Amino acid sequence: MKTARTPRFDNAWHKAIAMYPDENDRRALTEAIRKYQLDGVEPDLPPVLMVAFAFLRPTIDRRRRNAEKARSRREVKKKKEEKTAVTNNECKIRKPVTDGVAGSPMMLTDLYGSRLENDRARLLSIASDTGRKCRKNITVDDVVRNISFFNDYLFRSADKVDSEEAYMKRFIDFFVKLMRLPSIAPAHNVPRNCQE
C-alpha cells in the first residue's frame, strides 16, 4: 500500500520526538512513523514508543484515507475526460450531416434552413449579393423572412435537395428571382431606394 510521494512529517512531530532523551529511541520512532506512512505496516516498538506512535496513528490513517479518496477522484475524472475525448474524436470522425445523410427530405430541408438562419455571415453575403443583382436594398431580415417560404416551396416541389450546398444554391437562385419580381405596392408607398 505504497503512496506515490513522501507523506508529510509534521514539524510538531519533530519537536515532540526531539524531547525523547535517547537518540536511538528518537531515530527508531521517526523511522517507524515513516515506514508506517509508506507501507501501512504497524511497527514493533518498545511500549513507551508505541504510546507515542499510537497518538500519531489516527492522523496518519486519516491522511492515508484522504489521499486514497483523492486518488480515486482523480482516476474517475481522468476516465471521464478520456471518455469525453473518445466521444469527441468519434464525433469528428463521423461524416457531417451535409453528405447525403439518410433522412426525410423535410428533415434535411429544415436542418439546412435552420443552419442558414443562424449563419449571420452567410446571410449578410446573400443580402449584399442579391441587392447588387437586383439593384435593391436587401436586408438580412429579408433573407431570413424568405427561408421558411423557400422551405415550403421545396416541400411541395418534386425536386429535393440532398446536400447543404445544393440547398444554398437553390435558395440563392430562388431568392434572387423573388427579389426581381416587380413590387405590387403602389409607387408612393415604396421606399425611394427600392424604386429602380
PDB file of C-alpha atoms in Angstrom:
ATOM      1  CA  MET A   1       0.000   0.000   0.000  1.00  0.00           C
ATOM      2  CA  LYS A   2       2.728   2.463  -1.041  1.00  0.00           C
ATOM      3  CA  THR A   3       1.978   6.076  -1.760  1.00  0.00           C
ATOM      4  CA  ALA A   4       3.225   7.992  -4.791  1.00  0.00           C
ATOM      5  CA  ARG A   5       5.057  10.659  -2.823  1.00  0.00           C
ATOM      6  CA  THR A   6       6.696  11.013   0.570  1.00  0.00           C
ATOM      7  CA  PRO A   7       3.999  11.611   3.195  1.00  0.00           C
ATOM      8  CA  ARG A   8       4.107  14.745   5.304  1.00  0.00           C
ATOM      9  CA  PHE A   9       6.018  14.545   8.568  1.00  0.00           C
ATOM     10  CA  ASP A  10       4.673  17.365  10.754  1.00  0.00           C
ATOM     11  CA  ASN A  11       7.009  19.848  12.390  1.00  0.00           C
ATOM     12  CA  ALA A  12       5.139  19.248  15.669  1.00  0.00           C
ATOM     13  CA  TRP A  13       6.101  15.563  15.458  1.00  0.00           C
ATOM     14  CA  HIS A  14       9.749  16.502  15.057  1.00  0.00           C
ATOM     15  CA  LYS A  15       9.547  18.714  18.144  1.00  0.00           C
ATOM     16  CA  ALA A  16       7.775  16.059  20.235  1.00  0.00           C
ATOM     17  CA  ILE A  17      10.238  13.339  19.214  1.00  0.00           C
ATOM     18  CA  ALA A  18      13.164  15.678  19.965  1.00  0.00           C
ATOM     19  CA  MET A  19      12.050  15.662  23.623  1.00  0.00           C
ATOM     20  CA  TYR A  20      12.972  11.996  23.982  1.00  0.00           C
ATOM     21  CA  PRO A  21      16.268  11.776  25.813  1.00  0.00           C
ATOM     22  CA  ASP A  22      17.608   8.733  23.957  1.00  0.00           C
ATOM     23  CA  GLU A  23      18.809   9.353  20.397  1.00  0.00           C
ATOM     24  CA  ASN A  24      18.252   5.709  19.384  1.00  0.00           C
ATOM     25  CA  ASP A  25      14.600   5.945  20.547  1.00  0.00           C
ATOM     26  CA  ARG A  26      14.150   9.155  18.555  1.00  0.00           C
ATOM     27  CA  ARG A  27      15.601   7.556  15.448  1.00  0.00           C
ATOM     28  CA  ALA A  28      13.550   4.352  15.908  1.00  0.00           C
ATOM     29  CA  LEU A  29      10.254   6.240  16.370  1.00  0.00           C
ATOM     30  CA  THR A  30      10.910   8.531  13.396  1.00  0.00           C
ATOM     31  CA  GLU A  31      11.780   5.546  11.196  1.00  0.00           C
ATOM     32  CA  ALA A  32       8.709   3.611  12.409  1.00  0.00           C
ATOM     33  CA  ILE A  33       6.406   6.549  11.587  1.00  0.00           C
ATOM     34  CA  ARG A  34       7.888   6.965   8.107  1.00  0.00           C
ATOM     35  CA  LYS A  35       7.606   3.243   7.336  1.00  0.00           C
ATOM     36  CA  TYR A  36       4.007   3.157   8.559  1.00  0.00           C
ATOM     37  CA  GLN A  37       3.188   6.135   6.377  1.00  0.00           C
ATOM     38  CA  LEU A  38       4.664   4.411   3.343  1.00  0.00           C
ATOM     39  CA  ASP A  39       3.578   0.785   3.677  1.00  0.00           C
ATOM     40  CA  GLY A  40       0.980   0.712   6.477  1.00  0.00           C
ATOM     41  CA  VAL A  41       2.810  -1.972   8.456  1.00  0.00           C
ATOM     42  CA  GLU A  42       2.461  -1.446  12.197  1.00  0.00           C
ATOM     43  CA  PRO A  43       5.866  -1.116  13.897  1.00  0.00           C
ATOM     44  CA  ASP A  44       7.238  -3.280  16.691  1.00  0.00           C
ATOM     45  CA  LEU A  45       8.489  -0.716  19.209  1.00  0.00           C
ATOM     46  CA  PRO A  46       9.098  -0.702  22.959  1.00  0.00           C
ATOM     47  CA  PRO A  47       5.906   0.164  24.948  1.00  0.00           C
ATOM     48  CA  VAL A  48       6.886   3.797  25.624  1.00  0.00           C
ATOM     49  CA  LEU A  49       7.487   4.463  21.930  1.00  0.00           C
ATOM     50  CA  MET A  50       4.298   2.564  20.989  1.00  0.00           C
ATOM     51  CA  VAL A  51       2.320   5.009  23.153  1.00  0.00           C
ATOM     52  CA  ALA A  52       3.779   7.944  21.212  1.00  0.00           C
ATOM     53  CA  PHE A  53       3.115   6.134  17.937  1.00  0.00           C
ATOM     54  CA  ALA A  54      -0.487   5.407  18.990  1.00  0.00           C
ATOM     55  CA  PHE A  55      -1.128   9.137  19.373  1.00  0.00           C
ATOM     56  CA  LEU A  56       0.043   9.806  15.808  1.00  0.00           C
ATOM     57  CA  ARG A  57      -1.531   6.792  14.140  1.00  0.00           C
ATOM     58  CA  PRO A  58      -5.103   8.246  13.724  1.00  0.00           C
ATOM     59  CA  THR A  59      -3.670  11.286  11.941  1.00  0.00           C
ATOM     60  CA  ILE A  60      -1.567   9.099   9.640  1.00  0.00           C
ATOM     61  CA  ASP A  61      -4.539   6.808   8.897  1.00  0.00           C
ATOM     62  CA  ARG A  62      -6.868   9.751   8.187  1.00  0.00           C
ATOM     63  CA  ARG A  63      -4.342  11.294   5.798  1.00  0.00           C
ATOM     64  CA  ARG A  64      -3.919   7.976   4.017  1.00  0.00           C
ATOM     65  CA  ARG A  65      -7.697   7.602   3.597  1.00  0.00           C
ATOM     66  CA  ASN A  66      -7.979  11.173   2.291  1.00  0.00           C
ATOM     67  CA  ALA A  67      -5.112  10.571  -0.133  1.00  0.00           C
ATOM     68  CA  GLU A  68      -6.782   7.383  -1.408  1.00  0.00           C
ATOM     69  CA  LYS A  69     -10.103   9.195  -1.876  1.00  0.00           C
ATOM     70  CA  ALA A  70      -8.359  12.000  -3.753  1.00  0.00           C
ATOM     71  CA  ARG A  71      -6.569   9.444  -5.931  1.00  0.00           C
ATOM     72  CA  SER A  72      -9.894   7.715  -6.679  1.00  0.00           C
ATOM     73  CA  ARG A  73     -11.499  11.031  -7.623  1.00  0.00           C
ATOM     74  CA  ARG A  74      -8.593  11.831  -9.937  1.00  0.00           C
ATOM     75  CA  GLU A  75      -8.874   8.412 -11.596  1.00  0.00           C
ATOM     76  CA  VAL A  76     -12.636   8.821 -12.089  1.00  0.00           C
ATOM     77  CA  LYS A  77     -12.100  12.312 -13.503  1.00  0.00           C
ATOM     78  CA  LYS A  78      -9.357  11.043 -15.814  1.00  0.00           C
ATOM     79  CA  LYS A  79     -11.605   8.238 -17.080  1.00  0.00           C
ATOM     80  CA  LYS A  80     -14.411  10.727 -17.735  1.00  0.00           C
ATOM     81  CA  GLU A  81     -12.015  13.009 -19.610  1.00  0.00           C
ATOM     82  CA  GLU A  82     -10.728  10.079 -21.671  1.00  0.00           C
ATOM     83  CA  LYS A  83     -14.295   9.010 -22.424  1.00  0.00           C
ATOM     84  CA  THR A  84     -15.183  12.562 -23.440  1.00  0.00           C
ATOM     85  CA  ALA A  85     -12.082  12.745 -25.641  1.00  0.00           C
ATOM     86  CA  VAL A  86     -13.027   9.462 -27.332  1.00  0.00           C
ATOM     87  CA  THR A  87     -16.589  10.687 -27.842  1.00  0.00           C
ATOM     88  CA  ASN A  88     -15.331  13.982 -29.290  1.00  0.00           C
ATOM     89  CA  ASN A  89     -12.984  12.101 -31.630  1.00  0.00           C
ATOM     90  CA  GLU A  90     -15.858   9.869 -32.743  1.00  0.00           C
ATOM     91  CA  CYS A  91     -17.904  12.979 -33.481  1.00  0.00           C
ATOM     92  CA  LYS A  92     -15.054  14.363 -35.587  1.00  0.00           C
ATOM     93  CA  ILE A  93     -14.733  11.077 -37.478  1.00  0.00           C
ATOM     94  CA  ARG A  94     -18.438  10.853 -38.307  1.00  0.00           C
ATOM     95  CA  LYS A  95     -19.444  12.339 -41.619  1.00  0.00           C
ATOM     96  CA  PRO A  96     -21.230  15.666 -41.412  1.00  0.00           C
ATOM     97  CA  VAL A  97     -24.954  15.799 -41.950  1.00  0.00           C
ATOM     98  CA  THR A  98     -24.500  17.528 -45.286  1.00  0.00           C
ATOM     99  CA  ASP A  99     -23.029  14.459 -47.022  1.00  0.00           C
ATOM    100  CA  GLY A 100     -26.284  12.937 -48.242  1.00  0.00           C
ATOM    101  CA  VAL A 101     -27.344  11.679 -44.834  1.00  0.00           C
ATOM    102  CA  ALA A 102     -30.314   9.374 -44.792  1.00  0.00           C
ATOM    103  CA  GLY A 103     -33.340  11.209 -43.550  1.00  0.00           C
ATOM    104  CA  SER A 104     -36.578  12.614 -44.798  1.00  0.00           C
ATOM    105  CA  PRO A 105     -36.311  15.469 -47.295  1.00  0.00           C
ATOM    106  CA  MET A 106     -38.380  17.611 -44.921  1.00  0.00           C
ATOM    107  CA  MET A 107     -35.972  16.972 -42.071  1.00  0.00           C
ATOM    108  CA  LEU A 108     -32.945  17.866 -44.194  1.00  0.00           C
ATOM    109  CA  THR A 109     -34.631  20.977 -45.560  1.00  0.00           C
ATOM    110  CA  ASP A 110     -35.470  22.120 -42.026  1.00  0.00           C
ATOM    111  CA  LEU A 111     -31.907  21.407 -40.919  1.00  0.00           C
ATOM    112  CA  TYR A 112     -30.317  23.350 -43.773  1.00  0.00           C
ATOM    113  CA  GLY A 113     -32.773  26.224 -43.334  1.00  0.00           C
ATOM    114  CA  SER A 114     -32.038  26.391 -39.611  1.00  0.00           C
ATOM    115  CA  ARG A 115     -28.299  26.458 -40.278  1.00  0.00           C
ATOM    116  CA  LEU A 116     -28.733  29.290 -42.747  1.00  0.00           C
ATOM    117  CA  GLU A 117     -30.868  31.292 -40.308  1.00  0.00           C
ATOM    118  CA  ASN A 118     -28.064  31.058 -37.727  1.00  0.00           C
ATOM    119  CA  ASP A 119     -25.194  31.861 -40.105  1.00  0.00           C
ATOM    120  CA  ARG A 120     -25.004  35.672 -39.896  1.00  0.00           C
ATOM    121  CA  ALA A 121     -22.028  35.958 -42.251  1.00  0.00           C
ATOM    122  CA  ARG A 122     -23.754  33.934 -44.971  1.00  0.00           C
ATOM    123  CA  LEU A 123     -26.999  35.897 -44.539  1.00  0.00           C
ATOM    124  CA  LEU A 124     -25.103  39.184 -44.962  1.00  0.00           C
ATOM    125  CA  SER A 125     -23.373  37.827 -48.054  1.00  0.00           C
ATOM    126  CA  ILE A 126     -26.666  36.701 -49.636  1.00  0.00           C
ATOM    127  CA  ALA A 127     -28.343  40.036 -48.849  1.00  0.00           C
ATOM    128  CA  SER A 128     -25.423  42.005 -50.315  1.00  0.00           C
ATOM    129  CA  ASP A 129     -25.051  39.879 -53.477  1.00  0.00           C
ATOM    130  CA  THR A 130     -28.795  39.799 -54.142  1.00  0.00           C
ATOM    131  CA  GLY A 131     -29.048  43.558 -53.548  1.00  0.00           C
ATOM    132  CA  ARG A 132     -26.369  44.179 -56.207  1.00  0.00           C
ATOM    133  CA  LYS A 133     -28.016  41.833 -58.712  1.00  0.00           C
ATOM    134  CA  CYS A 134     -31.489  43.258 -58.159  1.00  0.00           C
ATOM    135  CA  ARG A 135     -30.404  46.847 -57.556  1.00  0.00           C
ATOM    136  CA  LYS A 136     -32.411  46.952 -54.361  1.00  0.00           C
ATOM    137  CA  ASN A 137     -31.668  47.483 -50.707  1.00  0.00           C
ATOM    138  CA  ILE A 138     -31.997  43.961 -49.246  1.00  0.00           C
ATOM    139  CA  THR A 139     -31.503  43.273 -45.555  1.00  0.00           C
ATOM    140  CA  VAL A 140     -30.672  40.170 -43.565  1.00  0.00           C
ATOM    141  CA  ASP A 141     -34.269  40.243 -42.292  1.00  0.00           C
ATOM    142  CA  ASP A 142     -35.476  39.964 -45.904  1.00  0.00           C
ATOM    143  CA  VAL A 143     -33.340  36.865 -46.367  1.00  0.00           C
ATOM    144  CA  VAL A 144     -34.434  35.245 -43.090  1.00  0.00           C
ATOM    145  CA  ARG A 145     -38.099  36.018 -43.773  1.00  0.00           C
ATOM    146  CA  ASN A 146     -37.952  34.048 -47.027  1.00  0.00           C
ATOM    147  CA  ILE A 147     -36.186  30.923 -45.751  1.00  0.00           C
ATOM    148  CA  SER A 148     -39.414  29.343 -44.481  1.00  0.00           C
ATOM    149  CA  PHE A 149     -41.165  30.401 -47.713  1.00  0.00           C
ATOM    150  CA  PHE A 150     -38.441  28.614 -49.685  1.00  0.00           C
ATOM    151  CA  ASN A 151     -38.710  25.541 -47.438  1.00  0.00           C
ATOM    152  CA  ASP A 152     -42.477  25.380 -48.058  1.00  0.00           C
ATOM    153  CA  TYR A 153     -41.767  25.635 -51.779  1.00  0.00           C
ATOM    154  CA  LEU A 154     -39.285  22.748 -51.549  1.00  0.00           C
ATOM    155  CA  PHE A 155     -41.724  20.565 -49.594  1.00  0.00           C
ATOM    156  CA  ARG A 156     -44.265  20.925 -52.392  1.00  0.00           C
ATOM    157  CA  SER A 157     -41.696  20.622 -55.182  1.00  0.00           C
ATOM    158  CA  ALA A 158     -40.788  17.373 -56.884  1.00  0.00           C
ATOM    159  CA  ASP A 159     -37.101  18.345 -56.672  1.00  0.00           C
ATOM    160  CA  LYS A 160     -35.412  17.599 -53.355  1.00  0.00           C
ATOM    161  CA  VAL A 161     -32.035  18.765 -52.107  1.00  0.00           C
ATOM    162  CA  ASP A 162     -29.603  16.115 -50.925  1.00  0.00           C
ATOM    163  CA  SER A 163     -26.836  18.340 -49.543  1.00  0.00           C
ATOM    164  CA  GLU A 164     -26.439  21.665 -47.791  1.00  0.00           C
ATOM    165  CA  GLU A 165     -24.518  23.003 -50.779  1.00  0.00           C
ATOM    166  CA  ALA A 166     -27.423  22.179 -53.109  1.00  0.00           C
ATOM    167  CA  TYR A 167     -29.852  23.766 -50.652  1.00  0.00           C
ATOM    168  CA  MET A 168     -27.841  27.008 -50.534  1.00  0.00           C
ATOM    169  CA  LYS A 169     -27.529  27.207 -54.322  1.00  0.00           C
ATOM    170  CA  ARG A 170     -31.253  26.594 -54.815  1.00  0.00           C
ATOM    171  CA  PHE A 171     -32.171  29.112 -52.095  1.00  0.00           C
ATOM    172  CA  ILE A 172     -29.993  31.858 -53.584  1.00  0.00           C
ATOM    173  CA  ASP A 173     -31.468  31.282 -57.081  1.00  0.00           C
ATOM    174  CA  PHE A 174     -34.983  31.309 -55.597  1.00  0.00           C
ATOM    175  CA  PHE A 175     -34.328  34.432 -53.525  1.00  0.00           C
ATOM    176  CA  VAL A 176     -32.809  36.380 -56.444  1.00  0.00           C
ATOM    177  CA  LYS A 177     -35.822  35.537 -58.658  1.00  0.00           C
ATOM    178  CA  LEU A 178     -38.178  36.528 -55.853  1.00  0.00           C
ATOM    179  CA  MET A 179     -36.437  39.868 -55.293  1.00  0.00           C
ATOM    180  CA  ARG A 180     -36.506  40.631 -59.053  1.00  0.00           C
ATOM    181  CA  LEU A 181     -40.286  40.406 -59.128  1.00  0.00           C
ATOM    182  CA  PRO A 182     -41.908  43.802 -59.505  1.00  0.00           C
ATOM    183  CA  SER A 183     -43.275  45.314 -56.345  1.00  0.00           C
ATOM    184  CA  ILE A 184     -47.049  45.040 -56.002  1.00  0.00           C
ATOM    185  CA  ALA A 185     -47.241  48.001 -53.646  1.00  0.00           C
ATOM    186  CA  PRO A 186     -48.246  51.424 -55.060  1.00  0.00           C
ATOM    187  CA  ALA A 187     -45.230  53.506 -56.047  1.00  0.00           C
ATOM    188  CA  HIS A 188     -45.867  56.156 -53.392  1.00  0.00           C
ATOM    189  CA  ASN A 189     -45.590  53.509 -50.621  1.00  0.00           C
ATOM    190  CA  VAL A 190     -42.319  52.041 -51.862  1.00  0.00           C
ATOM    191  CA  PRO A 191     -39.178  53.474 -50.247  1.00  0.00           C
ATOM    192  CA  ARG A 192     -37.090  55.622 -52.611  1.00  0.00           C
ATOM    193  CA  ASN A 193     -34.131  53.213 -52.644  1.00  0.00           C
ATOM    194  CA  CYS A 194     -36.387  50.402 -53.981  1.00  0.00           C
ATOM    195  CA  GLN A 195     -37.805  52.396 -56.973  1.00  0.00           C
ATOM    196  CA  GLU A 196     -35.233  51.332 -59.515  1.00  0.00           C
TER     197      GLU A 196
END
